[in-house]
Coordinates of N, CA and C in Angstrom, one line a residue:
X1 N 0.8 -1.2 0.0 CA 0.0 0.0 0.0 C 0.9 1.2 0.0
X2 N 1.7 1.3 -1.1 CA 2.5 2.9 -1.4 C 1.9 3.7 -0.8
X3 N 2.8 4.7 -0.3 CA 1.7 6.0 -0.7 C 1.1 6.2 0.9
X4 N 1.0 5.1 1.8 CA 0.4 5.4 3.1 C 0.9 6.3 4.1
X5 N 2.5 5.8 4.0 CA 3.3 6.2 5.5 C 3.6 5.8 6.7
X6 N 3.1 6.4 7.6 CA 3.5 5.7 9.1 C 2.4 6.5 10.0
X7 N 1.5 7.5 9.3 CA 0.8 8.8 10.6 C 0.3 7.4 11.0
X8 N -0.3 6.1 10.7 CA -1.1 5.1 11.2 C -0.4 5.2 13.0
X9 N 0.6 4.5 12.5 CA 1.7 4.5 14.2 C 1.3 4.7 15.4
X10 N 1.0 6.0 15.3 CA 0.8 6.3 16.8 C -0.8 6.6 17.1
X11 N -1.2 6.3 16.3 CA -2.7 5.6 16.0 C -3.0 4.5 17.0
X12 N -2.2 3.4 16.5 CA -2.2 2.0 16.9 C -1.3 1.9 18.2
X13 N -0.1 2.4 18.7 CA 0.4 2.9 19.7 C -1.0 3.0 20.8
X14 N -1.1 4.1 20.6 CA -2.2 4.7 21.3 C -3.6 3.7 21.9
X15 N -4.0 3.1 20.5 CA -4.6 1.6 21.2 C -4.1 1.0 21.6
X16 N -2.8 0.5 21.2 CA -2.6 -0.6 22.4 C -2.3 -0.3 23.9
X17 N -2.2 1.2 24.1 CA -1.6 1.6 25.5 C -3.2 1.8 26.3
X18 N -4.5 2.0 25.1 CA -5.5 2.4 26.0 C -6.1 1.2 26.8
X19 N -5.8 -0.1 26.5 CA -5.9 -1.6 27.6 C -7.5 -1.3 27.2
X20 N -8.4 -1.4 25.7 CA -9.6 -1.7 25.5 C -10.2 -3.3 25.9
X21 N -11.3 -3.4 25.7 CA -11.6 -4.4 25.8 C -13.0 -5.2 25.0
X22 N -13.2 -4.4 24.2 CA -14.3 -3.8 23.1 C -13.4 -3.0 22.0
X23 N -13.0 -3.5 21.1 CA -12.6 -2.9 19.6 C -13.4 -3.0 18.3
X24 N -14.3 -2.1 18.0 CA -15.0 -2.3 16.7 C -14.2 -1.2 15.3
X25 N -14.5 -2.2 14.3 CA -13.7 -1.4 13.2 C -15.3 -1.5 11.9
X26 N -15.5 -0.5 11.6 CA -16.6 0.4 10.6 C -16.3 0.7 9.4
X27 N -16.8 0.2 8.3 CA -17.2 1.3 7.1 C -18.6 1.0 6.6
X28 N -18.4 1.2 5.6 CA -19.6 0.9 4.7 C -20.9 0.4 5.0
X29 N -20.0 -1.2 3.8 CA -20.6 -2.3 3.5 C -20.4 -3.2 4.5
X30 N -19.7 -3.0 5.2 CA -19.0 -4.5 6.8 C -18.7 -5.5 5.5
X31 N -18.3 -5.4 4.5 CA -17.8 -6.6 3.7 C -16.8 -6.6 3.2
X32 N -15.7 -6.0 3.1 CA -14.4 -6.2 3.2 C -13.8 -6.0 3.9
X33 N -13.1 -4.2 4.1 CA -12.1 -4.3 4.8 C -12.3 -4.3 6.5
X34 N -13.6 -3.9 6.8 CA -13.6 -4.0 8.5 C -14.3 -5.9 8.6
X35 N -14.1 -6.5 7.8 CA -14.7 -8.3 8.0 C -12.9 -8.5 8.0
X36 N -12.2 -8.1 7.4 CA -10.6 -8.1 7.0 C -9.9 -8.1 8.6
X37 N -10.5 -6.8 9.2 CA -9.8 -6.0 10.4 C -10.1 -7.0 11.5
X38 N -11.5 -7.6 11.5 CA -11.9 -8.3 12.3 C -11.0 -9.3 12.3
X39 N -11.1 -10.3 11.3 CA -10.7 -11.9 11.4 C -9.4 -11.5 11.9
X40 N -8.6 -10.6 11.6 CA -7.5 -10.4 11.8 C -7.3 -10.2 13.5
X41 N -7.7 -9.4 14.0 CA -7.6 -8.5 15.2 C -8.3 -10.0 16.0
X42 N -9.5 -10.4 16.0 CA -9.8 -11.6 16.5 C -8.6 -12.6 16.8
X43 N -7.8 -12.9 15.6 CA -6.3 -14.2 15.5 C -5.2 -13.4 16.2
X44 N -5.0 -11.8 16.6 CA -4.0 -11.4 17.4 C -4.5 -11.3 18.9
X45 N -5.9 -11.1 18.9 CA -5.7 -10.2 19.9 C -6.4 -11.5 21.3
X46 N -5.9 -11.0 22.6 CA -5.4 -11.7 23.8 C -6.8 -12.0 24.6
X47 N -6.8 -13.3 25.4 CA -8.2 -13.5 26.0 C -9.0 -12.5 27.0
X48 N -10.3 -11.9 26.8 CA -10.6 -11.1 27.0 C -11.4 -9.9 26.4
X49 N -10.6 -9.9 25.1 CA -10.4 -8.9 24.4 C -12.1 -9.0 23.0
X50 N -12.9 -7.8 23.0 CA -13.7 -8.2 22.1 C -13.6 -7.6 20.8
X51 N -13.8 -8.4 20.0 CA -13.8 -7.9 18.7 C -14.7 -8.1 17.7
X52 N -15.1 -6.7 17.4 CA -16.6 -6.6 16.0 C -16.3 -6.0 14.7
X53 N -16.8 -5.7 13.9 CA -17.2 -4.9 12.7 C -18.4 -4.9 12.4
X54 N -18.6 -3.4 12.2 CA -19.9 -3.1 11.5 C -19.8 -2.1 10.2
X55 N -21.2 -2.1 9.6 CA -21.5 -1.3 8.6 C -22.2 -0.2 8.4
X56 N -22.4 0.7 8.2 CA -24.0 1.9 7.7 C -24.7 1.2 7.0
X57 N -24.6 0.8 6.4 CA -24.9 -0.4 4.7 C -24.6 -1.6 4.8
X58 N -24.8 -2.6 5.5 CA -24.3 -4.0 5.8 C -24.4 -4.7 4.4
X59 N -24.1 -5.3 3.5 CA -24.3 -6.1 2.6 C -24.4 -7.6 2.5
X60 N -22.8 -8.0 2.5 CA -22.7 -9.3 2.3 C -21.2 -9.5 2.6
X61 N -20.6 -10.4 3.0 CA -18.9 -10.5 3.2 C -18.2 -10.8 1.9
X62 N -17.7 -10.4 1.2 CA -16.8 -10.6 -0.1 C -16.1 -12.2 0.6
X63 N -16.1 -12.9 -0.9 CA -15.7 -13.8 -1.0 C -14.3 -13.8 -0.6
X64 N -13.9 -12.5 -1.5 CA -12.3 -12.4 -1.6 C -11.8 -12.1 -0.4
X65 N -12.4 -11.6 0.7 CA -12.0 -11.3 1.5 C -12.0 -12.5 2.8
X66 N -13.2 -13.8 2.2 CA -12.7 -15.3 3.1 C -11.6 -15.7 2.5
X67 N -11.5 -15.8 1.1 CA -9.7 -16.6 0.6 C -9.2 -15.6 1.1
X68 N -8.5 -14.5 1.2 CA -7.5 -13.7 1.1 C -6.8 -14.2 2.8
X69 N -7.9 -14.3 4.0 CA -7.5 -14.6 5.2 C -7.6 -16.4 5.1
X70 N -7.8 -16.8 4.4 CA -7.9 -18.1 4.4 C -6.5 -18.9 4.3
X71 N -5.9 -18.0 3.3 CA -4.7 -18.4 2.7 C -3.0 -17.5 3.9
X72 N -3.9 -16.9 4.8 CA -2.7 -16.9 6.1 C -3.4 -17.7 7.3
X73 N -4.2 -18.5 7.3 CA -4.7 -19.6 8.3 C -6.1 -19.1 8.9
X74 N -6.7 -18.1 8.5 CA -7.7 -17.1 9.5 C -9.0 -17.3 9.1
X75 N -10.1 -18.2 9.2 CA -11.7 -18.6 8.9 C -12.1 -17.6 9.1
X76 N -12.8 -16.8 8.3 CA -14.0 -16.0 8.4 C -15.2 -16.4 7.7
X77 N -15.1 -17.3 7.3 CA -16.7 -18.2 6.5 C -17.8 -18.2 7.1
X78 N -17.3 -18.0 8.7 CA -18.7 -18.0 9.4 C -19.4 -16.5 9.1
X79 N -18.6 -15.7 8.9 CA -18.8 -14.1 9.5 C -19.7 -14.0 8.6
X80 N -20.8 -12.9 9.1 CA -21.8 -12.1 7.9 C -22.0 -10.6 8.5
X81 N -22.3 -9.8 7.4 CA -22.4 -8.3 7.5 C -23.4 -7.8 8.5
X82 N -22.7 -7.0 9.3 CA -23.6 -6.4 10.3 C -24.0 -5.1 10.1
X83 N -25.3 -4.3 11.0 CA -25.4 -3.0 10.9 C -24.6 -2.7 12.2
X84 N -24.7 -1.3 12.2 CA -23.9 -0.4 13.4 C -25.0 -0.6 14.8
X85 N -26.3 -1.0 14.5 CA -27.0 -1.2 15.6 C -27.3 -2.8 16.1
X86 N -26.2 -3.6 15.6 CA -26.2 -4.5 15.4 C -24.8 -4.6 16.9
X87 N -24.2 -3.6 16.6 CA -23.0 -3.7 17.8 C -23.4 -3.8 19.1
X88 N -22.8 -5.1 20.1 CA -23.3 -4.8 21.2 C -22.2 -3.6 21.8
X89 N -22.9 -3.2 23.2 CA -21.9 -2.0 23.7 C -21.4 -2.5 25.0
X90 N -20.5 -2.3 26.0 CA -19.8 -0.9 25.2 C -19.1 -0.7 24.3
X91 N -18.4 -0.4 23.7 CA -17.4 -0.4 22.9 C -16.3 0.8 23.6
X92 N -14.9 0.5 23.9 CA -14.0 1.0 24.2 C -13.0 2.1 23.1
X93 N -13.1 1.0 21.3 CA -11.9 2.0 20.8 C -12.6 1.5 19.5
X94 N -12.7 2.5 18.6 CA -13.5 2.2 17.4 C -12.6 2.2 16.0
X95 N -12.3 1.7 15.2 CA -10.9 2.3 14.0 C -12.5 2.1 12.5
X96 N -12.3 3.4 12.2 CA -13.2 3.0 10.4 C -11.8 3.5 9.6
X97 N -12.6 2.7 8.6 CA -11.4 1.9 7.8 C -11.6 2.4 6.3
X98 N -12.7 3.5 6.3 CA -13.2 4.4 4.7 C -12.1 5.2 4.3
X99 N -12.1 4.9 2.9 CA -11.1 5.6 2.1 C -12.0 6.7 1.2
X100 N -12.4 6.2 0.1 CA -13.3 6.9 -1.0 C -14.7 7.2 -0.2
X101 N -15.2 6.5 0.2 CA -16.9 7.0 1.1 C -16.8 7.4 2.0
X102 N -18.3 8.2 2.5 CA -18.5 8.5 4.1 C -18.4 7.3 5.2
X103 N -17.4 7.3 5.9 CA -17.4 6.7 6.7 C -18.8 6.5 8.2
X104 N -19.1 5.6 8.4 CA -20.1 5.6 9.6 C -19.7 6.3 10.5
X105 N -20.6 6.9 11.4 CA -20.6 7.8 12.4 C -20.7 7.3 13.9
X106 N -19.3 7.3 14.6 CA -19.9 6.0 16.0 C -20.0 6.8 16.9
X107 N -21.4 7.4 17.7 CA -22.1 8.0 18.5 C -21.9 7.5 19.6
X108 N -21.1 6.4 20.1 CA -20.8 6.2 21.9 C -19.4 7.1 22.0
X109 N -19.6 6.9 23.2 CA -18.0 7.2 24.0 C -17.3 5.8 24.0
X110 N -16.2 6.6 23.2 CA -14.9 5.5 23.0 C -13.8 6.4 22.2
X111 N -13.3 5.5 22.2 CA -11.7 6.2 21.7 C -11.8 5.8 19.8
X112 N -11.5 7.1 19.1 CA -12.0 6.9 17.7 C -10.5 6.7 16.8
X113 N -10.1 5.9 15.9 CA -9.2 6.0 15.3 C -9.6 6.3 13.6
X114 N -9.1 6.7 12.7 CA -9.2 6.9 11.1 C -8.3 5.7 10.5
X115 N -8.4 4.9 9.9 CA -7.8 4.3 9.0 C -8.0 4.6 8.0
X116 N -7.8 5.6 6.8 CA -8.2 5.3 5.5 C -7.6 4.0 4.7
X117 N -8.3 3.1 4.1 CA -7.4 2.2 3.4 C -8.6 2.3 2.3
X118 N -8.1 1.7 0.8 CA -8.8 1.5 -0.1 C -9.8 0.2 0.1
X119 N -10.8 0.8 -0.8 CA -12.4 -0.5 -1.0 C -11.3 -1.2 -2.1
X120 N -10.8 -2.4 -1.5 CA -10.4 -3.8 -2.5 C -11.4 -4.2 -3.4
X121 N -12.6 -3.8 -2.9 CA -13.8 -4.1 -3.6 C -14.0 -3.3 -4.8
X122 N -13.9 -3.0 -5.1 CA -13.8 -1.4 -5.8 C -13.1 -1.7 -7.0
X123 N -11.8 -2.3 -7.0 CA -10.7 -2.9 -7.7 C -11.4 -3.4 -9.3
X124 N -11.3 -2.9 -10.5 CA -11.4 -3.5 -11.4 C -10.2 -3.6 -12.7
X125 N -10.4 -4.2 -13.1 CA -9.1 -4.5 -14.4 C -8.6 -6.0 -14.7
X126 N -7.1 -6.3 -14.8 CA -6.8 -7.7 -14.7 C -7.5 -8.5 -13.9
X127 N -7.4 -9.6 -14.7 CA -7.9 -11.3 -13.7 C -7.1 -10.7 -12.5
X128 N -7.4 -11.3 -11.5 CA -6.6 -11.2 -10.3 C -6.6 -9.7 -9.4
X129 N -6.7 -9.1 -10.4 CA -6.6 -7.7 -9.8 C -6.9 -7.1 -8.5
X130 N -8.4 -7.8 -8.3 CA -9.0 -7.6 -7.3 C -8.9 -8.3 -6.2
X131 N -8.4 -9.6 -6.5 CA -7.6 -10.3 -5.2 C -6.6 -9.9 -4.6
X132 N -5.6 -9.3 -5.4 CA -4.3 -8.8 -5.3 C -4.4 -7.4 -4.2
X133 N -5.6 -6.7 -4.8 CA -6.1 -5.5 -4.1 C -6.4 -6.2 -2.5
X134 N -6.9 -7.2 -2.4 CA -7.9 -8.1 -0.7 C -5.9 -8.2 -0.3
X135 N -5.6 -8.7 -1.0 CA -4.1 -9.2 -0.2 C -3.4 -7.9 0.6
X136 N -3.4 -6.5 -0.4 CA -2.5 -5.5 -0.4 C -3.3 -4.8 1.3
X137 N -4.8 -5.0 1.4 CA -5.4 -4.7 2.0 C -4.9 -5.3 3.6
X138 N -5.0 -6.6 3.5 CA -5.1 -7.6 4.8 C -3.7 -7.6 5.3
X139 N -2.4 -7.2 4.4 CA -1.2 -6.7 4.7 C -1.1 -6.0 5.5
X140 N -1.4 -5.0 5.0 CA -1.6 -3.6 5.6 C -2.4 -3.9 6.9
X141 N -3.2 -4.4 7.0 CA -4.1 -4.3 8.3 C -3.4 -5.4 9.5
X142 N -2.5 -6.4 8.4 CA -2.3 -7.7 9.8 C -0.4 -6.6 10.1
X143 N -0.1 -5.7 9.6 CA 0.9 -5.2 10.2 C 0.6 -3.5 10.8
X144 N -0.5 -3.1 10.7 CA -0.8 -2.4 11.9 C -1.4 -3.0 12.9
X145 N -2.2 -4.3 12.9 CA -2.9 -4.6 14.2 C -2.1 -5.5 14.6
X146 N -0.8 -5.6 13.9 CA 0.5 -6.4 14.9 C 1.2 -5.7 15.7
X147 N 0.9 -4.0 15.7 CA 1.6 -3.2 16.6 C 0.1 -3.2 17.8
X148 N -0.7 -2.8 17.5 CA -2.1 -2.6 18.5 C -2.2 -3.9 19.1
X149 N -1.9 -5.1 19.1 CA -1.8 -6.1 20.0 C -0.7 -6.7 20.1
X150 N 0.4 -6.0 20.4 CA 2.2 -6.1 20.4 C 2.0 -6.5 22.6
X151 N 2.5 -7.9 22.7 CA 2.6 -8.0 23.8 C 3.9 -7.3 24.8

């Protein structure tokens, strides 16, 4: 994911020092990249610890986005798209994950982070293209949520 940087850093710093225990990650559709954030943050993160995603627009979970975690050991086949009122509460630390769209709006008290990352979904052109895009995604996300659950 060229082009990002590092402002994420102390983003994720910052959650892992806030000792949450309720982490939900938001955009859209809940069908890629916060279904992405989840499977992922669920496989790092320590007993105790809860983990959601939701949507404004719930849809459906992209396929590409069960291979993409499938193929680093991580099942999300169970998962399906949720709404935002769909989240139990409380919620401690919230990260949305909209790049191109309006991001959802999370109206509790909690600690808020910005992720922009691109909709992989979005991706059109070569065969593959759009897989490649779920990979560059789930990268990116299993090496910032390796600092936000850094024991």
């Amino acid at each position: 994911m060229a082009g990002l940087g590092e402002s994420w850093r102390s983003d994720a710093d910052a959650l892992r020092d806030l000792g949450f225990r309720h982490i939900l990650f938001l955009c859209v559709a809940n069908s890629a990249r916060s279904q992405l954030a989840e499977g992922i943050a669920r496989h790092l993160a320590p007993a105790g610890v809860r983990v959601s995603s939701a949507g404004s627009e719930p849809s459906s979970v992209r396929p590409h986005a069960v291979a993409v975690l499938a193929e680093v050991g991580i099942d999300i086949s169970g998962h399906h798209s949720k709404g935002v009122d769909d989240v139990v509460r409380p919620v401690d630390a919230v990260v949305t994950l909209c790049a191109e769209e309006v991001c959802p709006v999370w109206l509790g008290d909690a600690h808020r982070v910005h992720w922009g990352l691109p909709d992989p979904a979005a991706v059109r052109g070569r065969p593959g293209a759009r897989l490649d895009a779920f990979r560059a995604v789930r990268d990116e996300l299993r090496r910032r949520l390796a600092v936000v659950f850094a024991r």
